[in-house]
PDB file of C-alpha atoms in Angstrom:
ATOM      1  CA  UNK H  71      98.170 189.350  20.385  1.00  0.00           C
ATOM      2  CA  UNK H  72      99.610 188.815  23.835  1.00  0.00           C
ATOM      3  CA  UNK H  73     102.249 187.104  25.135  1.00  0.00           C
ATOM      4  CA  UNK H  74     102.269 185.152  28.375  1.00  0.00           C
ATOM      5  CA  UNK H  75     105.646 184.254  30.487  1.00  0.00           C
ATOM      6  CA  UNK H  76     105.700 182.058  33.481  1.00  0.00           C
ATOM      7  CA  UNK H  77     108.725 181.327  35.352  1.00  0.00           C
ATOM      8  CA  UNK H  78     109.563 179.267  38.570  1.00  0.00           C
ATOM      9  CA  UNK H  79     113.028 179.088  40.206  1.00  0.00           C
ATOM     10  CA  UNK H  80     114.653 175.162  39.393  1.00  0.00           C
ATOM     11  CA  UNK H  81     111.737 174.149  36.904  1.00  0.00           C
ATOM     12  CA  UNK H  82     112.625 176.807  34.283  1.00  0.00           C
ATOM     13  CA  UNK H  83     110.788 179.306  32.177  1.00  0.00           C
ATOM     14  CA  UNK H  84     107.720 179.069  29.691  1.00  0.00           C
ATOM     15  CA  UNK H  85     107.062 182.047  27.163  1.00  0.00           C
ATOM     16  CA  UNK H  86     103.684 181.318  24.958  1.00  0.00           C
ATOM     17  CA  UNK H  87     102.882 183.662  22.394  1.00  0.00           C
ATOM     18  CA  UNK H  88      99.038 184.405  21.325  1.00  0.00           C
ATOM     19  CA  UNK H  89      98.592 185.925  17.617  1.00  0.00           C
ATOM     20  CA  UNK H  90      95.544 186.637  16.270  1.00  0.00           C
ATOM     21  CA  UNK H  91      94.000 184.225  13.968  1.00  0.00           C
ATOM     22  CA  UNK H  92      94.031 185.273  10.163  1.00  0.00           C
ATOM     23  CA  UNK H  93      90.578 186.180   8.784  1.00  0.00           C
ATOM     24  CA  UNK H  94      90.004 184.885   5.437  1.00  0.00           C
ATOM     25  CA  UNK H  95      87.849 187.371   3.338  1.00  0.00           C
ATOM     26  CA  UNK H  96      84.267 185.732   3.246  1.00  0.00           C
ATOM     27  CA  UNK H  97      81.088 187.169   1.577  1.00  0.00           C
ATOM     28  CA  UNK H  98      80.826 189.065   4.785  1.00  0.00           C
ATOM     29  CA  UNK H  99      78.043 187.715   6.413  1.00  0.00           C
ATOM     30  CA  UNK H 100      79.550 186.664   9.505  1.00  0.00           C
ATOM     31  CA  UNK H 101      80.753 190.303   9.441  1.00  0.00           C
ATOM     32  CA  UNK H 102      77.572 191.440   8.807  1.00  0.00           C
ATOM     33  CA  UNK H 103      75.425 189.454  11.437  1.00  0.00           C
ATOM     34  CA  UNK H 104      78.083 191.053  14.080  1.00  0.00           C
ATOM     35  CA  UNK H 105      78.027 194.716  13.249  1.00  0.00           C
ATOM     36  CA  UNK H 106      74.521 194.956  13.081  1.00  0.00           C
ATOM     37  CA  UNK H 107      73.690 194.155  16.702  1.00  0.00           C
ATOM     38  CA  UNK H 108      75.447 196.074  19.112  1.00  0.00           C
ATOM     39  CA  UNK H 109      73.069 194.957  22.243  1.00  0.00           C
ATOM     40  CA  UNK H 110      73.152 196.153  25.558  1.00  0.00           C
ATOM     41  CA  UNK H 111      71.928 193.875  28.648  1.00  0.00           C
ATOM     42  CA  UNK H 112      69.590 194.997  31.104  1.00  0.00           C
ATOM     43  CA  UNK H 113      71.375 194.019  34.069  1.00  0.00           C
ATOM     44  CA  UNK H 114      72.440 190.742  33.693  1.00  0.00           C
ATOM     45  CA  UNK H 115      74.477 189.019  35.679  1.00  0.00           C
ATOM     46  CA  UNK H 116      77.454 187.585  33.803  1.00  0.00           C
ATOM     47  CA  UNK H 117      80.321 185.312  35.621  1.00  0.00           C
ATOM     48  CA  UNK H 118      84.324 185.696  33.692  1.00  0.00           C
ATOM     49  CA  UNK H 119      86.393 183.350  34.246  1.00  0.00           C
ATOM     50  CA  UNK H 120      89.909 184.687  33.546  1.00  0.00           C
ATOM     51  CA  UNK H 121      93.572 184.155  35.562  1.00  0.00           C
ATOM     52  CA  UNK H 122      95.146 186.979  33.152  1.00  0.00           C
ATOM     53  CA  UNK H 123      94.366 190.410  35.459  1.00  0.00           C
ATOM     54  CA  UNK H 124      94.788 192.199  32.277  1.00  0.00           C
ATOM     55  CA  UNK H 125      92.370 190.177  30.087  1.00  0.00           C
ATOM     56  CA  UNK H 126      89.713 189.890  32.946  1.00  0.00           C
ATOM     57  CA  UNK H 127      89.818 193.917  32.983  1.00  0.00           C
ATOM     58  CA  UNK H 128      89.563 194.449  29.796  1.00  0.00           C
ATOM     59  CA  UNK H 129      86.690 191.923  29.050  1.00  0.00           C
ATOM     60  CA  UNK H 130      84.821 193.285  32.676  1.00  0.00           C
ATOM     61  CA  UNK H 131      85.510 197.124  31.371  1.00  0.00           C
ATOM     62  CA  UNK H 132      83.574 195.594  27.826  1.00  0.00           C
ATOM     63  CA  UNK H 133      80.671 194.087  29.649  1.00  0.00           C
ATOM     64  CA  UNK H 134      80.320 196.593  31.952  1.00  0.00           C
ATOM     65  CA  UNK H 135      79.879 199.165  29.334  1.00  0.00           C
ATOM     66  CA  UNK H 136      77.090 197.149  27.871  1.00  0.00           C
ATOM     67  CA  UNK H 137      75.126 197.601  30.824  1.00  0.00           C
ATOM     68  CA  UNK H 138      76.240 193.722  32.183  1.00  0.00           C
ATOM     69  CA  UNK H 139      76.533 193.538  35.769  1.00  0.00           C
ATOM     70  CA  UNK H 140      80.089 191.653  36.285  1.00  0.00           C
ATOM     71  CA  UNK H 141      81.009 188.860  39.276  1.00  0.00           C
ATOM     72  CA  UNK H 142      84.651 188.019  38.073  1.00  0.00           C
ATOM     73  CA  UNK H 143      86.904 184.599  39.363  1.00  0.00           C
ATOM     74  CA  UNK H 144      90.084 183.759  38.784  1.00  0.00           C
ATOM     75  CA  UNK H 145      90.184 180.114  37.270  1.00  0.00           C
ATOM     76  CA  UNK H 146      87.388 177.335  37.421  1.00  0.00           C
ATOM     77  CA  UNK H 147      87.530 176.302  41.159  1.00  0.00           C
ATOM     78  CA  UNK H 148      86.577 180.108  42.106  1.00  0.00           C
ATOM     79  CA  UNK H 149      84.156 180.137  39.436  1.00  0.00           C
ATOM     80  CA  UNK H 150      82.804 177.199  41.347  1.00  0.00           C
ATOM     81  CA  UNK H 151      82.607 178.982  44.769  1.00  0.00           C
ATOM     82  CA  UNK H 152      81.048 181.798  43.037  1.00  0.00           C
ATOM     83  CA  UNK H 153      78.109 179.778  41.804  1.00  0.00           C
ATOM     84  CA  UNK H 154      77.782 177.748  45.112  1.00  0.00           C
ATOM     85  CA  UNK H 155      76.862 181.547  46.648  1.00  0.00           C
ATOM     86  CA  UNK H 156      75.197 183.594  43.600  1.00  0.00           C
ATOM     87  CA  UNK H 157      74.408 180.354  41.179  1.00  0.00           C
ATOM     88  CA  UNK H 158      70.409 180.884  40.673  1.00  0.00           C
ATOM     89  CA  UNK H 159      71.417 185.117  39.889  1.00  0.00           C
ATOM     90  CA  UNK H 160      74.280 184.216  37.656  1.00  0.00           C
ATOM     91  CA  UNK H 161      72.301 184.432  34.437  1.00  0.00           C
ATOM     92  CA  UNK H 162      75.689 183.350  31.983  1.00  0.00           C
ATOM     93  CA  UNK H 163      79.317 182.395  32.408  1.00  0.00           C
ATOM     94  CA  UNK H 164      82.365 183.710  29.982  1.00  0.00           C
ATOM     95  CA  UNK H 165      85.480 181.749  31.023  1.00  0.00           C
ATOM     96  CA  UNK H 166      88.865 181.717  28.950  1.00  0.00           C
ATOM     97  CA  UNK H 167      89.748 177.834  28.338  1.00  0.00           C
ATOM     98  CA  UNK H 168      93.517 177.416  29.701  1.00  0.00           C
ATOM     99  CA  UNK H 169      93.596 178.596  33.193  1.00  0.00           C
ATOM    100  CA  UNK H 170      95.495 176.889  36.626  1.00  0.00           C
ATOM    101  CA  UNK H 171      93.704 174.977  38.891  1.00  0.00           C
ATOM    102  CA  UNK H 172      90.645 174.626  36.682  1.00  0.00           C
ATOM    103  CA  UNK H 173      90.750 175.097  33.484  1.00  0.00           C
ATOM    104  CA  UNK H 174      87.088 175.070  30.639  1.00  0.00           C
ATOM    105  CA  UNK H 175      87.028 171.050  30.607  1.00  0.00           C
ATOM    106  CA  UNK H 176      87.056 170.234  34.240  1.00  0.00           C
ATOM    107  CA  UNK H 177      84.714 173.367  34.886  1.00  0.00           C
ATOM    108  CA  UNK H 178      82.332 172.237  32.356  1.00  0.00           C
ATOM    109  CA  UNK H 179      82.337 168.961  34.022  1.00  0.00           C
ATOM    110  CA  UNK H 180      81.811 169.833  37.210  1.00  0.00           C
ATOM    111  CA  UNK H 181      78.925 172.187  36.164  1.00  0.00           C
ATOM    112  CA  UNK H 182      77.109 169.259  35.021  1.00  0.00           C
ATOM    113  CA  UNK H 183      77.818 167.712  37.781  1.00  0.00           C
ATOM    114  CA  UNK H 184      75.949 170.209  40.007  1.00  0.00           C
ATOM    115  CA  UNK H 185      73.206 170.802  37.762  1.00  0.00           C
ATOM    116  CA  UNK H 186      74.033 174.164  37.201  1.00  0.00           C
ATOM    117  CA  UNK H 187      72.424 175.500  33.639  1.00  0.00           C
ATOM    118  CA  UNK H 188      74.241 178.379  32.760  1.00  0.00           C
ATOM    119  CA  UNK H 189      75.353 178.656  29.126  1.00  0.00           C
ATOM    120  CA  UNK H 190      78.870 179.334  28.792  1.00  0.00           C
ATOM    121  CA  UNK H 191      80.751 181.341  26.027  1.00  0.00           C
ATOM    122  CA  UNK H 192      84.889 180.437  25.974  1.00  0.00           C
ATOM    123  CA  UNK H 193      87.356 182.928  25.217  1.00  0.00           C
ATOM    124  CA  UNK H 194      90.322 181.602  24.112  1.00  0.00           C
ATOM    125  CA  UNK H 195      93.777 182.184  22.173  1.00  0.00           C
ATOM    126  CA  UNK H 196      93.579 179.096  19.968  1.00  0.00           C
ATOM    127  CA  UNK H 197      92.447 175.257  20.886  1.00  0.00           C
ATOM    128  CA  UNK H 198      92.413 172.283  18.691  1.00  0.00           C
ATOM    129  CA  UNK H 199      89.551 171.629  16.553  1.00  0.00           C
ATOM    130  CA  UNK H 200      89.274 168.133  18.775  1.00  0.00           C
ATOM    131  CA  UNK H 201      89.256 169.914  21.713  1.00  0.00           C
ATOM    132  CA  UNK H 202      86.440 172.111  20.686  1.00  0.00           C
ATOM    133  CA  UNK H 203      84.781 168.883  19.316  1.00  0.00           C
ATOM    134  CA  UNK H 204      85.187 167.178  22.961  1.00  0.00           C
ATOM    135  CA  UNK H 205      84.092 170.418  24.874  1.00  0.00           C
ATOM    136  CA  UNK H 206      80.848 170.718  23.023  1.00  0.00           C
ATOM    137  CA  UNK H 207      79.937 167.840  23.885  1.00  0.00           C
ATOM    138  CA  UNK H 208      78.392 168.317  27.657  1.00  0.00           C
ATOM    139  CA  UNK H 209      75.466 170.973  26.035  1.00  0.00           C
ATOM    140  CA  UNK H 210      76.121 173.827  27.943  1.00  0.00           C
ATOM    141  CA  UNK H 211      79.073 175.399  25.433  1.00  0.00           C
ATOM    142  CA  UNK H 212      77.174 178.351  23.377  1.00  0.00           C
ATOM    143  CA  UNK H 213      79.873 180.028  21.500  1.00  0.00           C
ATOM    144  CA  UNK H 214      83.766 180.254  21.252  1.00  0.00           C
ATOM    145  CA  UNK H 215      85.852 183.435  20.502  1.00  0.00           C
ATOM    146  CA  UNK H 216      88.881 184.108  19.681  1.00  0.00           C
ATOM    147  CA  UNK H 217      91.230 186.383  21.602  1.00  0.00           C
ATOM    148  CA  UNK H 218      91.303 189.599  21.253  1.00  0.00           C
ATOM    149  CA  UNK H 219      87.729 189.388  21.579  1.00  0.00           C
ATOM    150  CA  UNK H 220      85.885 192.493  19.202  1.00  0.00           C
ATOM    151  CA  UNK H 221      83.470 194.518  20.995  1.00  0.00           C
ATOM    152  CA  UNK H 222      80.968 193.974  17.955  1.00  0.00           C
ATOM    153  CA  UNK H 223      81.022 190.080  18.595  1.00  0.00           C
ATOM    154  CA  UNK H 224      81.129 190.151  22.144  1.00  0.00           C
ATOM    155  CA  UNK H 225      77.904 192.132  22.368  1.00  0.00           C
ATOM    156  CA  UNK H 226      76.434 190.043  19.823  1.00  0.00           C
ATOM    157  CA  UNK H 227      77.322 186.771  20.761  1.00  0.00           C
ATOM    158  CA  UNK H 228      76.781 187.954  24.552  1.00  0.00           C
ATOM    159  CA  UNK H 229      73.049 188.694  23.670  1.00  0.00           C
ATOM    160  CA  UNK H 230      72.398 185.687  21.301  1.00  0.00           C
ATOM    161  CA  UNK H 231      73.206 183.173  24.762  1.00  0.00           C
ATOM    162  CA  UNK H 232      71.432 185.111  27.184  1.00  0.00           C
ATOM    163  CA  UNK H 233      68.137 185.471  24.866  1.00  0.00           C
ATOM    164  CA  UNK H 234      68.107 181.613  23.985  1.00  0.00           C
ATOM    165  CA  UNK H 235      68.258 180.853  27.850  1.00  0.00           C
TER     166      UNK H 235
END
């Protein structure tokens, strides 16, 4: 899990706490189609998206070791700048949903908007059912998963986007 504090001086303090969802047993082939594939990229150049240093690390550190080459931004609007310099060699974007400035809905949008084609895979604590309804909405949403991300699905789902572009 993680837990996430924010605090400003006058406006008070906001503590959110992230638990990992439970996993019902299943007849294991989700599990299955995960810990079969274990693929490494060949280079690829894969855009995070993440405002938690710690998260962004970790998830860079994963992708890295899979032989993904990394551009990393902060929150949507840099994720925006990013593309405007590197768009046609970005090859996929992983972005976490809730960020400042920009967070997954108004970056979606405005990658419509300027016909970039990347797929996008969100990482994410927990979002409503509606939300993930409303998101998928715009085409370019491959996957969700759930934070802490597994190795095993990251690689998987991670090689499943960039082999249907």
């Amino acid at each position: 899990g993680e837990v996430d504090i924010a605090s400003r001086a006058g406006e008070g303090t906001a503590v959110s706490l992230y638990f990992p969802a439970l996993v019902e047993k299943d007849d294991g082939a989700a599990a299955e189609a995960f810990s079969d594939v274990l693929s490494a990229g060949a280079g690829q150049r894969i855009l995070v998206v993440e405002d938690n240093a710690q998260t962004r690390a970790a998830l860079v550190a994963a992708l890295t070791s899979l032989d993904y080459v990394i551009v990393e931004a902060g929150h949507g609007g840099e994720a925006l700048e990013v593309l405007a310099e590197q768009g046609d060699d970005i090859d996929l974007i992983i972005s976490d949903a809730i960020m400042p400035v920009m967070g997954i809905g108004r970056l979606l949008e405005a990658l419509v908007a300027h016909g970039y084609t990347q797929s996008v895979i969100v990482v994410s604590g927990y979002l409503e059912p509606e939300e993930k309804a409303q998101l998928s909405q715009g085409g370019q949403l491959f996957a969700w998963l759930t934070k802490p991300v597994r190795l095993q699905e990251l690689a998987a789902v991670t090689a499943l986007a960039l082999s249907a572009r």
